[in-house]
CSV table of C-alpha atoms in Angstrom, one decimal:
chain,number,residue,atom,x,y,z
V,1,UNK,CA,0.0,0.0,0.0
V,2,UNK,CA,1.5,3.3,-1.1
V,3,UNK,CA,0.6,6.6,-2.7
V,4,UNK,CA,-2.0,9.3,-2.3
V,5,UNK,CA,-5.3,10.1,-3.9
V,6,UNK,CA,-7.7,13.1,-4.1
V,7,UNK,CA,-11.4,12.5,-4.7
V,8,UNK,CA,-13.2,15.5,-6.2
V,9,UNK,CA,-16.8,15.2,-4.9
V,10,UNK,CA,-18.0,13.8,-1.6
V,11,UNK,CA,-21.4,12.5,-2.7
V,12,UNK,CA,-22.3,8.9,-3.1
V,13,UNK,CA,-20.0,8.2,-6.1
V,14,UNK,CA,-17.1,9.9,-4.4
V,15,UNK,CA,-17.7,8.1,-1.1
V,16,UNK,CA,-17.8,4.7,-2.9
V,17,UNK,CA,-14.5,5.7,-4.7
V,18,UNK,CA,-13.0,6.3,-1.3
V,19,UNK,CA,-14.2,2.8,-0.3
V,20,UNK,CA,-12.5,1.4,-3.3
V,21,UNK,CA,-9.2,3.2,-2.5
V,22,UNK,CA,-9.1,2.0,1.2
V,23,UNK,CA,-6.2,-0.4,1.7
V,24,UNK,CA,-4.6,0.5,-1.6
V,25,UNK,CA,-3.2,4.0,-0.9
V,26,UNK,CA,-1.8,5.7,2.2
V,27,UNK,CA,-4.0,8.8,2.2
V,28,UNK,CA,-7.2,9.9,0.5
V,29,UNK,CA,-8.4,13.6,0.5
V,30,UNK,CA,-12.0,14.3,-0.3
V,31,UNK,CA,-12.8,17.7,-1.7
V,32,UNK,CA,-16.5,18.4,-1.0
V,33,UNK,CA,-18.4,21.7,-1.9
V,34,UNK,CA,-21.0,21.3,0.9
V,35,UNK,CA,-20.7,20.7,4.6
V,36,UNK,CA,-22.1,17.4,5.6
V,37,UNK,CA,-25.2,17.5,7.9
V,38,UNK,CA,-25.1,15.8,11.2
V,39,UNK,CA,-28.2,13.7,10.3
V,40,UNK,CA,-29.7,12.6,7.0
V,41,UNK,CA,-31.3,15.7,5.5
V,42,UNK,CA,-31.6,17.0,1.9
V,43,UNK,CA,-28.8,19.3,0.8
V,44,UNK,CA,-28.2,21.7,-2.1
V,45,UNK,CA,-25.2,19.8,-3.3
V,46,UNK,CA,-27.3,16.9,-4.4
V,47,UNK,CA,-29.8,18.4,-6.9
V,48,UNK,CA,-31.6,15.1,-7.4
V,49,UNK,CA,-31.7,14.3,-3.7
V,50,UNK,CA,-35.4,14.8,-3.1
V,51,UNK,CA,-36.4,12.4,-5.9
V,52,UNK,CA,-36.9,8.6,-5.8
V,53,UNK,CA,-33.7,6.6,-5.5
V,54,UNK,CA,-33.2,2.8,-5.5
V,55,UNK,CA,-30.4,0.3,-5.4
V,56,UNK,CA,-31.0,-2.3,-8.1
V,57,UNK,CA,-29.9,-5.8,-7.4
V,58,UNK,CA,-26.8,-5.5,-9.6
V,59,UNK,CA,-25.8,-2.4,-7.6
V,60,UNK,CA,-26.4,-4.2,-4.3
V,61,UNK,CA,-24.1,-7.1,-5.3
V,62,UNK,CA,-21.4,-4.6,-6.1
V,63,UNK,CA,-22.0,-2.7,-2.9
V,64,UNK,CA,-21.7,-5.8,-0.8
V,65,UNK,CA,-18.4,-6.8,-2.5
V,66,UNK,CA,-17.1,-3.3,-1.9
V,67,UNK,CA,-18.5,-2.7,1.5
V,68,UNK,CA,-19.9,-5.9,3.1
V,69,UNK,CA,-22.8,-5.3,5.4
V,70,UNK,CA,-23.9,-2.0,3.9
V,71,UNK,CA,-27.2,-3.3,2.6
V,72,UNK,CA,-28.1,-4.6,6.0
V,73,UNK,CA,-27.2,-1.2,7.5
V,74,UNK,CA,-29.6,0.4,5.1
V,75,UNK,CA,-32.4,-1.9,5.9
V,76,UNK,CA,-31.8,-1.5,9.7
V,77,UNK,CA,-32.0,2.3,9.1
V,78,UNK,CA,-35.4,1.9,7.5
V,79,UNK,CA,-34.8,1.3,3.9
V,80,UNK,CA,-37.5,-0.8,2.2
V,81,UNK,CA,-36.6,-4.0,0.3
V,82,UNK,CA,-38.9,-5.1,-2.5
V,83,UNK,CA,-38.7,-8.1,-4.8
V,84,UNK,CA,-39.4,-7.8,-8.5
V,85,UNK,CA,-41.8,-8.5,-10.0
V,86,UNK,CA,-43.8,-9.5,-6.9
V,87,UNK,CA,-43.4,-6.2,-5.0
V,88,UNK,CA,-42.7,-3.9,-7.9
V,89,UNK,CA,-45.4,-3.9,-10.5
V,90,UNK,CA,-44.8,-2.2,-13.9
V,91,UNK,CA,-47.1,-1.1,-16.6
V,92,UNK,CA,-45.6,-0.9,-20.1
V,93,UNK,CA,-46.9,0.0,-23.5
V,94,UNK,CA,-48.8,-3.3,-23.7
V,95,UNK,CA,-50.3,-3.4,-20.2
V,96,UNK,CA,-49.3,-4.6,-16.7
V,97,UNK,CA,-46.6,-7.1,-16.1
V,98,UNK,CA,-47.6,-10.3,-14.3
V,99,UNK,CA,-46.9,-10.2,-10.6
V,100,UNK,CA,-45.4,-13.3,-9.0
V,101,UNK,CA,-42.5,-14.5,-6.9
V,102,UNK,CA,-39.3,-15.0,-8.9
V,103,UNK,CA,-36.7,-14.7,-6.1
V,104,UNK,CA,-33.9,-13.3,-8.2
V,105,UNK,CA,-34.0,-9.5,-8.0
V,106,UNK,CA,-35.0,-6.9,-5.4
V,107,UNK,CA,-34.6,-3.2,-5.1
V,108,UNK,CA,-33.7,-1.2,-1.9
V,109,UNK,CA,-35.6,2.0,-1.6
V,110,UNK,CA,-35.1,4.9,0.8
V,111,UNK,CA,-34.5,8.7,0.7
V,112,UNK,CA,-31.2,9.8,-0.8
V,113,UNK,CA,-30.0,11.4,2.4
V,114,UNK,CA,-30.3,8.0,4.2
V,115,UNK,CA,-28.4,6.3,1.4
V,116,UNK,CA,-25.6,8.8,1.5
V,117,UNK,CA,-25.3,9.0,5.3
V,118,UNK,CA,-25.3,5.2,5.7
V,119,UNK,CA,-22.7,4.5,3.0
V,120,UNK,CA,-20.5,7.4,4.3
V,121,UNK,CA,-20.6,6.0,7.8
V,122,UNK,CA,-19.6,2.5,6.6
V,123,UNK,CA,-16.7,3.9,4.5
V,124,UNK,CA,-15.3,6.0,7.4
V,125,UNK,CA,-15.5,2.9,9.7
V,126,UNK,CA,-13.7,0.8,7.1
V,127,UNK,CA,-11.0,3.5,6.8
V,128,UNK,CA,-10.5,3.7,10.5
V,129,UNK,CA,-9.3,0.1,10.7
V,130,UNK,CA,-7.4,-0.1,7.4
V,131,UNK,CA,-4.3,2.1,7.7
V,132,UNK,CA,-5.6,4.4,5.0
V,133,UNK,CA,-6.0,8.0,6.3
V,134,UNK,CA,-9.1,9.8,5.0
V,135,UNK,CA,-9.3,13.6,5.2
V,136,UNK,CA,-12.5,15.4,4.1
V,137,UNK,CA,-12.2,19.1,3.1
V,138,UNK,CA,-15.7,20.4,3.4
V,139,UNK,CA,-16.9,23.7,1.9
V,140,UNK,CA,-14.1,23.4,-0.6
V,141,UNK,CA,-14.1,23.1,-4.4
V,142,UNK,CA,-11.5,22.0,-7.0
V,143,UNK,CA,-10.8,24.7,-9.5
V,144,UNK,CA,-8.2,23.1,-11.8
V,145,UNK,CA,-5.9,20.2,-12.3
V,146,UNK,CA,-2.2,20.3,-11.6
V,147,UNK,CA,0.4,18.6,-13.9
V,148,UNK,CA,0.8,18.3,-17.6
V,149,UNK,CA,-1.0,16.8,-20.6
V,150,UNK,CA,0.9,13.6,-19.9
V,151,UNK,CA,0.3,13.3,-16.1
V,152,UNK,CA,-2.0,14.9,-13.6
V,153,UNK,CA,-0.2,15.5,-10.3
V,154,UNK,CA,-3.0,16.9,-8.1
V,155,UNK,CA,-5.6,19.6,-7.9
V,156,UNK,CA,-5.9,23.2,-6.8
V,157,UNK,CA,-8.7,23.7,-4.3
V,158,UNK,CA,-10.4,26.9,-3.0
V,159,UNK,CA,-12.2,27.3,0.3
V,160,UNK,CA,-15.8,28.4,0.0
V,161,UNK,CA,-15.6,30.1,3.4
V,162,UNK,CA,-14.7,33.7,3.9
V,163,UNK,CA,-11.3,34.6,2.4
V,164,UNK,CA,-11.6,31.9,-0.3
V,165,UNK,CA,-8.1,30.6,0.4
V,166,UNK,CA,-6.5,28.4,-2.3
V,167,UNK,CA,-4.0,25.7,-2.0
V,168,UNK,CA,-2.5,22.8,-4.1
V,169,UNK,CA,-3.1,19.2,-3.2
V,170,UNK,CA,-0.5,16.9,-4.7
V,171,UNK,CA,-1.6,13.3,-5.4
V,172,UNK,CA,-0.7,10.2,-7.4
V,173,UNK,CA,-4.3,9.8,-8.5
V,174,UNK,CA,-7.1,12.3,-8.9
V,175,UNK,CA,-10.6,10.7,-9.0
V,176,UNK,CA,-13.2,13.0,-10.5
V,177,UNK,CA,-16.5,12.1,-8.8
V,178,UNK,CA,-18.0,15.6,-9.2
V,179,UNK,CA,-21.0,14.4,-11.2
V,180,UNK,CA,-22.9,15.9,-14.1
V,181,UNK,CA,-21.3,19.3,-13.5
V,182,UNK,CA,-17.7,18.0,-13.9
V,183,UNK,CA,-15.4,20.6,-15.4
V,184,UNK,CA,-12.8,18.1,-16.3
V,185,UNK,CA,-13.0,18.7,-20.1
V,186,UNK,CA,-12.0,22.4,-19.5
V,187,UNK,CA,-9.4,21.4,-16.9
V,188,UNK,CA,-7.8,18.9,-19.3
V,189,UNK,CA,-7.8,21.4,-22.1
V,190,UNK,CA,-5.9,23.8,-19.9
V,191,UNK,CA,-3.2,21.2,-19.6
V,192,UNK,CA,-3.1,20.9,-23.4
V,193,UNK,CA,-5.2,17.7,-23.6
V,194,UNK,CA,-8.1,17.4,-26.1
V,195,UNK,CA,-11.6,17.1,-24.7
V,196,UNK,CA,-13.1,13.6,-24.9
V,197,UNK,CA,-15.6,12.7,-27.5
V,198,UNK,CA,-19.1,13.0,-26.2
V,199,UNK,CA,-22.4,11.2,-27.0
V,200,UNK,CA,-25.6,13.0,-25.9
V,201,UNK,CA,-29.2,11.7,-26.1
V,202,UNK,CA,-31.7,14.1,-24.6
V,203,UNK,CA,-35.4,13.1,-24.5
V,204,UNK,CA,-36.3,16.4,-22.9
V,205,UNK,CA,-37.9,14.5,-20.0
V,206,UNK,CA,-38.7,16.4,-16.8
V,207,UNK,CA,-39.9,15.0,-13.5
V,208,UNK,CA,-41.2,16.0,-10.1
V,209,UNK,CA,-41.3,14.2,-6.8
V,210,UNK,CA,-43.5,14.7,-3.8
V,211,UNK,CA,-43.3,12.9,-0.4
V,212,UNK,CA,-46.6,11.7,0.9
V,213,UNK,CA,-48.0,9.5,3.7
V,214,UNK,CA,-50.7,7.1,2.6
V,215,UNK,CA,-53.5,6.1,5.0
V,216,UNK,CA,-53.7,2.6,3.6
V,217,UNK,CA,-50.3,1.9,1.8
V,218,UNK,CA,-50.1,-0.5,-1.1
V,219,UNK,CA,-48.2,-3.7,-0.5
V,220,UNK,CA,-46.2,-3.0,-3.7
V,221,UNK,CA,-44.4,-0.2,-5.5
V,222,UNK,CA,-46.0,1.0,-8.8
V,223,UNK,CA,-44.3,2.0,-12.0
V,224,UNK,CA,-46.3,3.4,-15.0
V,225,UNK,CA,-44.0,3.8,-17.9
V,226,UNK,CA,-44.5,6.4,-20.6
V,227,UNK,CA,-45.7,5.2,-24.0
V,228,UNK,CA,-45.8,6.9,-27.5
V,229,UNK,CA,-49.5,7.8,-27.1
V,230,UNK,CA,-49.0,9.1,-23.6
V,231,UNK,CA,-45.5,10.2,-22.9
V,232,UNK,CA,-46.1,10.5,-19.2
V,233,UNK,CA,-45.1,8.2,-16.3
V,234,UNK,CA,-45.2,7.7,-12.6
V,235,UNK,CA,-43.5,5.8,-9.8
V,236,UNK,CA,-45.0,5.3,-6.4
V,237,UNK,CA,-42.7,3.7,-3.8
V,238,UNK,CA,-42.2,3.4,-0.1
V,239,UNK,CA,-39.2,4.9,1.8
V,240,UNK,CA,-38.3,5.0,5.5
V,241,UNK,CA,-40.5,6.4,8.2
V,242,UNK,CA,-43.9,5.3,6.7
V,243,UNK,CA,-43.5,7.9,3.9
V,244,UNK,CA,-43.8,7.2,0.1
V,245,UNK,CA,-42.4,9.1,-2.8
V,246,UNK,CA,-44.4,9.9,-5.9
V,247,UNK,CA,-42.2,10.7,-8.9
V,248,UNK,CA,-44.0,11.9,-12.1
V,249,UNK,CA,-42.3,12.2,-15.5
V,250,UNK,CA,-43.2,13.6,-18.9
V,251,UNK,CA,-41.4,14.3,-22.2
V,252,UNK,CA,-41.3,17.7,-23.9
V,253,UNK,CA,-44.6,19.5,-23.5
V,254,UNK,CA,-45.8,17.0,-21.0
V,255,UNK,CA,-43.7,17.9,-17.9
V,256,UNK,CA,-45.3,17.1,-14.6
V,257,UNK,CA,-46.5,19.9,-12.3
V,258,UNK,CA,-44.6,21.4,-9.4
V,259,UNK,CA,-47.9,22.8,-8.0
V,260,UNK,CA,-49.3,20.3,-5.5
V,261,UNK,CA,-52.9,21.1,-6.4
V,262,UNK,CA,-52.2,19.9,-10.0
V,263,UNK,CA,-50.6,16.6,-9.1
V,264,UNK,CA,-53.8,14.5,-8.9
V,265,UNK,CA,-55.0,15.7,-12.3
V,266,UNK,CA,-51.7,14.6,-13.9
V,267,UNK,CA,-52.0,11.1,-12.3
V,268,UNK,CA,-55.6,10.8,-13.4
V,269,UNK,CA,-54.4,11.3,-17.0
V,270,UNK,CA,-52.5,8.0,-16.7
V,271,UNK,CA,-55.8,6.1,-16.5
V,272,UNK,CA,-55.0,4.1,-13.3
V,273,UNK,CA,-57.9,4.5,-10.9
V,274,UNK,CA,-56.4,2.4,-8.1
V,275,UNK,CA,-53.3,4.7,-8.0
V,276,UNK,CA,-55.5,7.8,-8.0
V,277,UNK,CA,-57.6,6.4,-5.1
V,278,UNK,CA,-54.5,5.6,-3.1
V,279,UNK,CA,-53.2,9.1,-3.6
V,280,UNK,CA,-56.5,10.7,-2.6
V,281,UNK,CA,-56.1,9.2,0.9
V,282,UNK,CA,-52.5,10.3,1.2
V,283,UNK,CA,-51.3,13.3,3.2
V,284,UNK,CA,-48.7,15.6,1.7
V,285,UNK,CA,-45.4,15.6,3.6
V,286,UNK,CA,-43.6,17.9,1.1
V,287,UNK,CA,-44.5,20.0,-1.9
V,288,UNK,CA,-43.5,18.6,-5.4
V,289,UNK,CA,-39.9,19.3,-6.4
V,290,UNK,CA,-39.0,19.4,-10.1
V,291,UNK,CA,-35.9,18.4,-12.0
V,292,UNK,CA,-35.2,18.7,-15.8
V,293,UNK,CA,-31.5,18.0,-16.2
V,294,UNK,CA,-32.1,14.5,-17.5
V,295,UNK,CA,-30.0,14.2,-20.6
V,296,UNK,CA,-27.8,11.1,-21.2
V,297,UNK,CA,-24.2,11.9,-21.8
V,298,UNK,CA,-21.2,9.8,-22.2
V,299,UNK,CA,-17.7,11.2,-22.3
V,300,UNK,CA,-15.3,8.7,-23.8
V,301,UNK,CA,-12.4,9.0,-21.5
V,302,UNK,CA,-12.0,5.3,-22.1
V,303,UNK,CA,-10.9,5.8,-25.7
V,304,UNK,CA,-7.2,5.3,-26.4
V,305,UNK,CA,-5.4,8.4,-25.1
V,306,UNK,CA,-8.5,9.5,-23.4
V,307,UNK,CA,-7.0,10.3,-20.0
V,308,UNK,CA,-3.5,11.3,-18.8
V,309,UNK,CA,-1.8,9.3,-16.1
V,310,UNK,CA,-3.0,10.2,-12.6
V,311,UNK,CA,-6.6,11.1,-13.6
V,312,UNK,CA,-9.8,9.0,-13.5
V,313,UNK,CA,-13.4,10.0,-14.1
V,314,UNK,CA,-16.1,7.9,-12.4
V,315,UNK,CA,-19.9,7.7,-12.5
V,316,UNK,CA,-21.7,10.8,-13.7
V,317,UNK,CA,-18.5,12.7,-14.4
V,318,UNK,CA,-17.9,10.1,-17.2
V,319,UNK,CA,-21.3,8.6,-18.0
V,320,UNK,CA,-24.6,10.1,-16.8
V,321,UNK,CA,-28.1,8.7,-17.5
V,322,UNK,CA,-31.6,10.0,-17.3
V,323,UNK,CA,-32.2,9.8,-13.6
V,324,UNK,CA,-35.8,8.6,-14.1
V,325,UNK,CA,-34.5,5.0,-14.6
V,326,UNK,CA,-32.9,4.7,-11.2
V,327,UNK,CA,-29.6,3.4,-12.4
V,328,UNK,CA,-27.2,6.1,-11.1
V,329,UNK,CA,-26.5,4.8,-7.6
V,330,UNK,CA,-26.1,1.2,-8.8
V,331,UNK,CA,-23.6,2.3,-11.5
V,332,UNK,CA,-21.7,4.3,-8.8
V,333,UNK,CA,-21.3,1.0,-6.8
V,334,UNK,CA,-20.3,-0.9,-9.9
V,335,UNK,CA,-17.8,1.8,-10.8
V,336,UNK,CA,-16.4,1.7,-7.3
V,337,UNK,CA,-16.0,-2.1,-7.5
V,338,UNK,CA,-14.3,-1.7,-10.9
V,339,UNK,CA,-11.8,0.7,-9.4
V,340,UNK,CA,-11.2,-1.6,-6.4
V,341,UNK,CA,-10.5,-4.6,-8.8
V,342,UNK,CA,-8.1,-2.4,-11.0
V,343,UNK,CA,-6.2,-1.4,-7.8
V,344,UNK,CA,-6.0,-5.0,-6.7
V,345,UNK,CA,-4.2,-5.8,-10.0
V,346,UNK,CA,-0.9,-4.0,-9.1
V,347,UNK,CA,-1.9,-0.7,-7.4
V,348,UNK,CA,-1.0,2.7,-8.9
V,349,UNK,CA,1.3,1.2,-11.5
V,350,UNK,CA,2.3,2.9,-14.8
V,351,UNK,CA,-0.7,2.7,-17.1
V,352,UNK,CA,-3.1,2.4,-14.2
V,353,UNK,CA,-5.4,5.4,-15.2
V,354,UNK,CA,-6.3,4.3,-18.7
V,355,UNK,CA,-6.8,0.7,-17.5
V,356,UNK,CA,-9.0,1.7,-14.7
V,357,UNK,CA,-10.9,4.1,-16.9
V,358,UNK,CA,-11.8,1.3,-19.3
V,359,UNK,CA,-12.9,-0.9,-16.4
V,360,UNK,CA,-15.2,1.9,-15.1
V,361,UNK,CA,-16.6,2.5,-18.6
V,362,UNK,CA,-17.5,-1.2,-18.9
V,363,UNK,CA,-19.4,-0.9,-15.6
V,364,UNK,CA,-21.6,1.7,-17.2
V,365,UNK,CA,-22.3,-0.1,-20.5
V,366,UNK,CA,-25.5,-1.9,-19.7
V,367,UNK,CA,-27.1,1.1,-18.0
V,368,UNK,CA,-26.1,3.4,-20.9
V,369,UNK,CA,-27.6,1.0,-23.5
V,370,UNK,CA,-30.9,0.6,-21.6
V,371,UNK,CA,-31.3,4.3,-20.8
V,372,UNK,CA,-30.5,5.5,-24.3
V,373,UNK,CA,-32.7,2.8,-25.8
V,374,UNK,CA,-35.6,4.0,-23.8
V,375,UNK,CA,-35.0,7.7,-24.4
V,376,UNK,CA,-34.1,7.7,-28.1
V,377,UNK,CA,-37.7,7.5,-29.3
V,378,UNK,CA,-38.4,10.8,-27.5
V,379,UNK,CA,-35.1,12.6,-28.4
V,380,UNK,CA,-35.2,15.4,-31.0
V,381,UNK,CA,-32.3,15.3,-33.4
V,382,UNK,CA,-33.0,17.2,-36.6
V,383,UNK,CA,-29.6,16.2,-38.0
V,384,UNK,CA,-30.1,12.4,-37.5
V,385,UNK,CA,-29.9,10.2,-40.5
V,386,UNK,CA,-32.7,7.6,-41.0
V,387,UNK,CA,-32.0,4.4,-39.1
V,388,UNK,CA,-30.3,1.6,-41.1
V,389,UNK,CA,-31.5,-2.0,-41.4
V,390,UNK,CA,-29.5,-3.1,-38.3
V,391,UNK,CA,-31.0,-0.4,-36.1
V,392,UNK,CA,-34.5,-1.1,-37.4
V,393,UNK,CA,-34.1,-4.8,-36.7
V,394,UNK,CA,-32.8,-4.1,-33.2
V,395,UNK,CA,-35.8,-1.8,-32.5
V,396,UNK,CA,-38.2,-4.5,-33.7
V,397,UNK,CA,-36.6,-7.2,-31.6
V,398,UNK,CA,-36.4,-5.1,-28.5
V,399,UNK,CA,-40.0,-4.0,-28.8
V,400,UNK,CA,-41.2,-7.7,-29.1
V,401,UNK,CA,-38.9,-8.6,-26.2
V,402,UNK,CA,-40.3,-6.0,-23.9
V,403,UNK,CA,-43.9,-7.0,-24.7
V,404,UNK,CA,-43.1,-10.7,-24.1
V,405,UNK,CA,-41.3,-9.9,-20.8
V,406,UNK,CA,-44.6,-8.7,-19.4
V,407,UNK,CA,-46.2,-12.1,-19.7
V,408,UNK,CA,-43.4,-14.6,-20.2
V,409,UNK,CA,-41.4,-15.7,-17.1
V,410,UNK,CA,-38.4,-16.8,-19.2
V,411,UNK,CA,-38.1,-13.6,-21.3
V,412,UNK,CA,-39.1,-11.6,-18.3
V,413,UNK,CA,-36.3,-13.1,-16.2
V,414,UNK,CA,-33.7,-12.1,-18.8
V,415,UNK,CA,-35.1,-8.6,-19.1
V,416,UNK,CA,-34.9,-8.1,-15.4
V,417,UNK,CA,-31.3,-9.4,-15.3
V,418,UNK,CA,-30.5,-6.5,-17.7
V,419,UNK,CA,-32.7,-3.8,-16.1
V,420,UNK,CA,-31.3,-4.6,-12.7
V,421,UNK,CA,-27.7,-4.4,-14.1
V,422,UNK,CA,-27.0,-8.0,-13.1
V,423,UNK,CA,-26.1,-9.2,-16.6
V,424,UNK,CA,-24.8,-7.8,-19.9
V,425,UNK,CA,-26.9,-7.1,-23.0
V,426,UNK,CA,-25.9,-10.4,-24.5
V,427,UNK,CA,-28.3,-12.0,-22.0
V,428,UNK,CA,-31.2,-10.9,-24.2
V,429,UNK,CA,-29.8,-12.8,-27.2
V,430,UNK,CA,-29.5,-16.2,-25.6
V,431,UNK,CA,-31.1,-18.9,-27.8
V,432,UNK,CA,-34.1,-19.6,-25.5
V,433,UNK,CA,-34.8,-15.9,-25.1
V,434,UNK,CA,-34.4,-15.1,-28.8
V,435,UNK,CA,-36.6,-18.0,-29.9
V,436,UNK,CA,-39.4,-17.1,-27.4
V,437,UNK,CA,-39.2,-13.5,-28.5
V,438,UNK,CA,-39.3,-14.1,-32.2
V,439,UNK,CA,-41.6,-17.1,-32.5
V,440,UNK,CA,-44.2,-16.7,-29.7
V,441,UNK,CA,-47.0,-14.2,-30.1
V,442,UNK,CA,-46.2,-10.7,-29.0
V,443,UNK,CA,-49.2,-10.8,-26.6
V,444,UNK,CA,-50.6,-8.2,-24.2
V,445,UNK,CA,-50.0,-7.6,-20.6
V,446,UNK,CA,-52.7,-7.5,-17.9
V,447,UNK,CA,-55.4,-5.0,-18.5
V,448,UNK,CA,-55.8,-4.0,-14.8
V,449,UNK,CA,-53.3,-3.3,-12.0
V,450,UNK,CA,-52.5,-6.6,-10.3
V,451,UNK,CA,-53.4,-5.9,-6.7
V,452,UNK,CA,-52.5,-9.4,-5.6
V,453,UNK,CA,-49.6,-11.6,-6.5
V,454,UNK,CA,-50.1,-14.9,-8.4
V,455,UNK,CA,-49.6,-18.0,-6.3
V,456,UNK,CA,-47.2,-19.5,-9.0
V,457,UNK,CA,-45.5,-18.3,-12.1
V,458,UNK,CA,-47.4,-20.7,-14.4
């Protein structure tokens, strides 16, 4: 164990990066713009913090490998665990998915402040017994990278307190976990390095979230997905303390309200009376909070020559997704695990940064493909060329697969493996899944919300 690291950003992605670095470097310095609260509360530095967050099963597996016991800590703190598809029911374009016990995948749901505080406490406890010293610079911001086009040697930081003092932090590795607002392309350009190639898919989706307390809670979470004839959606899920979060979404021209008096009318437009009735008997705990920064963007730092030695971008700083799909925290855990595994293969050796960057990129691949695939039909791109034969066939196959997944346990299991980030996209092309998708009738899902689970999968 040797060397030092600076982590830019002390949110969940940065905290998990610290967890990955523990035991592999002597010191880690975290540069965080906010001051951490002394209890789990919403803070300005997490702009999506008031919205619905879940850990998918693939993210949970990564989290447990990185920080064993953290999932149990979350549940002990009040997080809700729900099995899919038994406890998480979904309505797609062809109707409701069947509801039954499968026993493979579950989501963990709670407020973002509880997620952050629980993971941070676990990481600091791990650091205390590891020999790695962790220092957190609160109310501080990174303002530029140090070094050259070939090698980053640290960051310059500035205090956000009175006086705005600046100082240089030298490090063998700088991990950029500063999220969607990462300024690394400009910083790298200042060192004489070209900006990475970017892919952007923007469906113009906006969403709003309100916390409520139902009088008679459902025994399942509810997800209503947007469809071409109604580009609106909703998610209704429990969190800690007996509260539930209602997240509403809509594409351009269909954005959900941030006026509490208009929420019920928006939900009524989805045509789900059971959901409307449940909301009518719920008490508002907070007003609705809106969010519209939902574009998907991938910066290809993983390309040959994409990063200098000593610099690594993780999670949203490298690849960010429409938050409505609930993948971000799971990808942060998968990225942290990828970093840990890269460090285990020789530490901060020559060539580490590009090797680790490729591993982190692979951890985002499945989430990127699923989020972009879902958003592309709603994206506006006047310069786009007509889709070729391969893309049209892919769209046809995926459309049939999604419809079959609602009613077919075999295809549904494969689809959930992907959406829970527990398998790669090739899972959808296995012979049995492909044959059932292509040869069996497309079929329709259930017409009405399944209020009770089936006794068997059938």
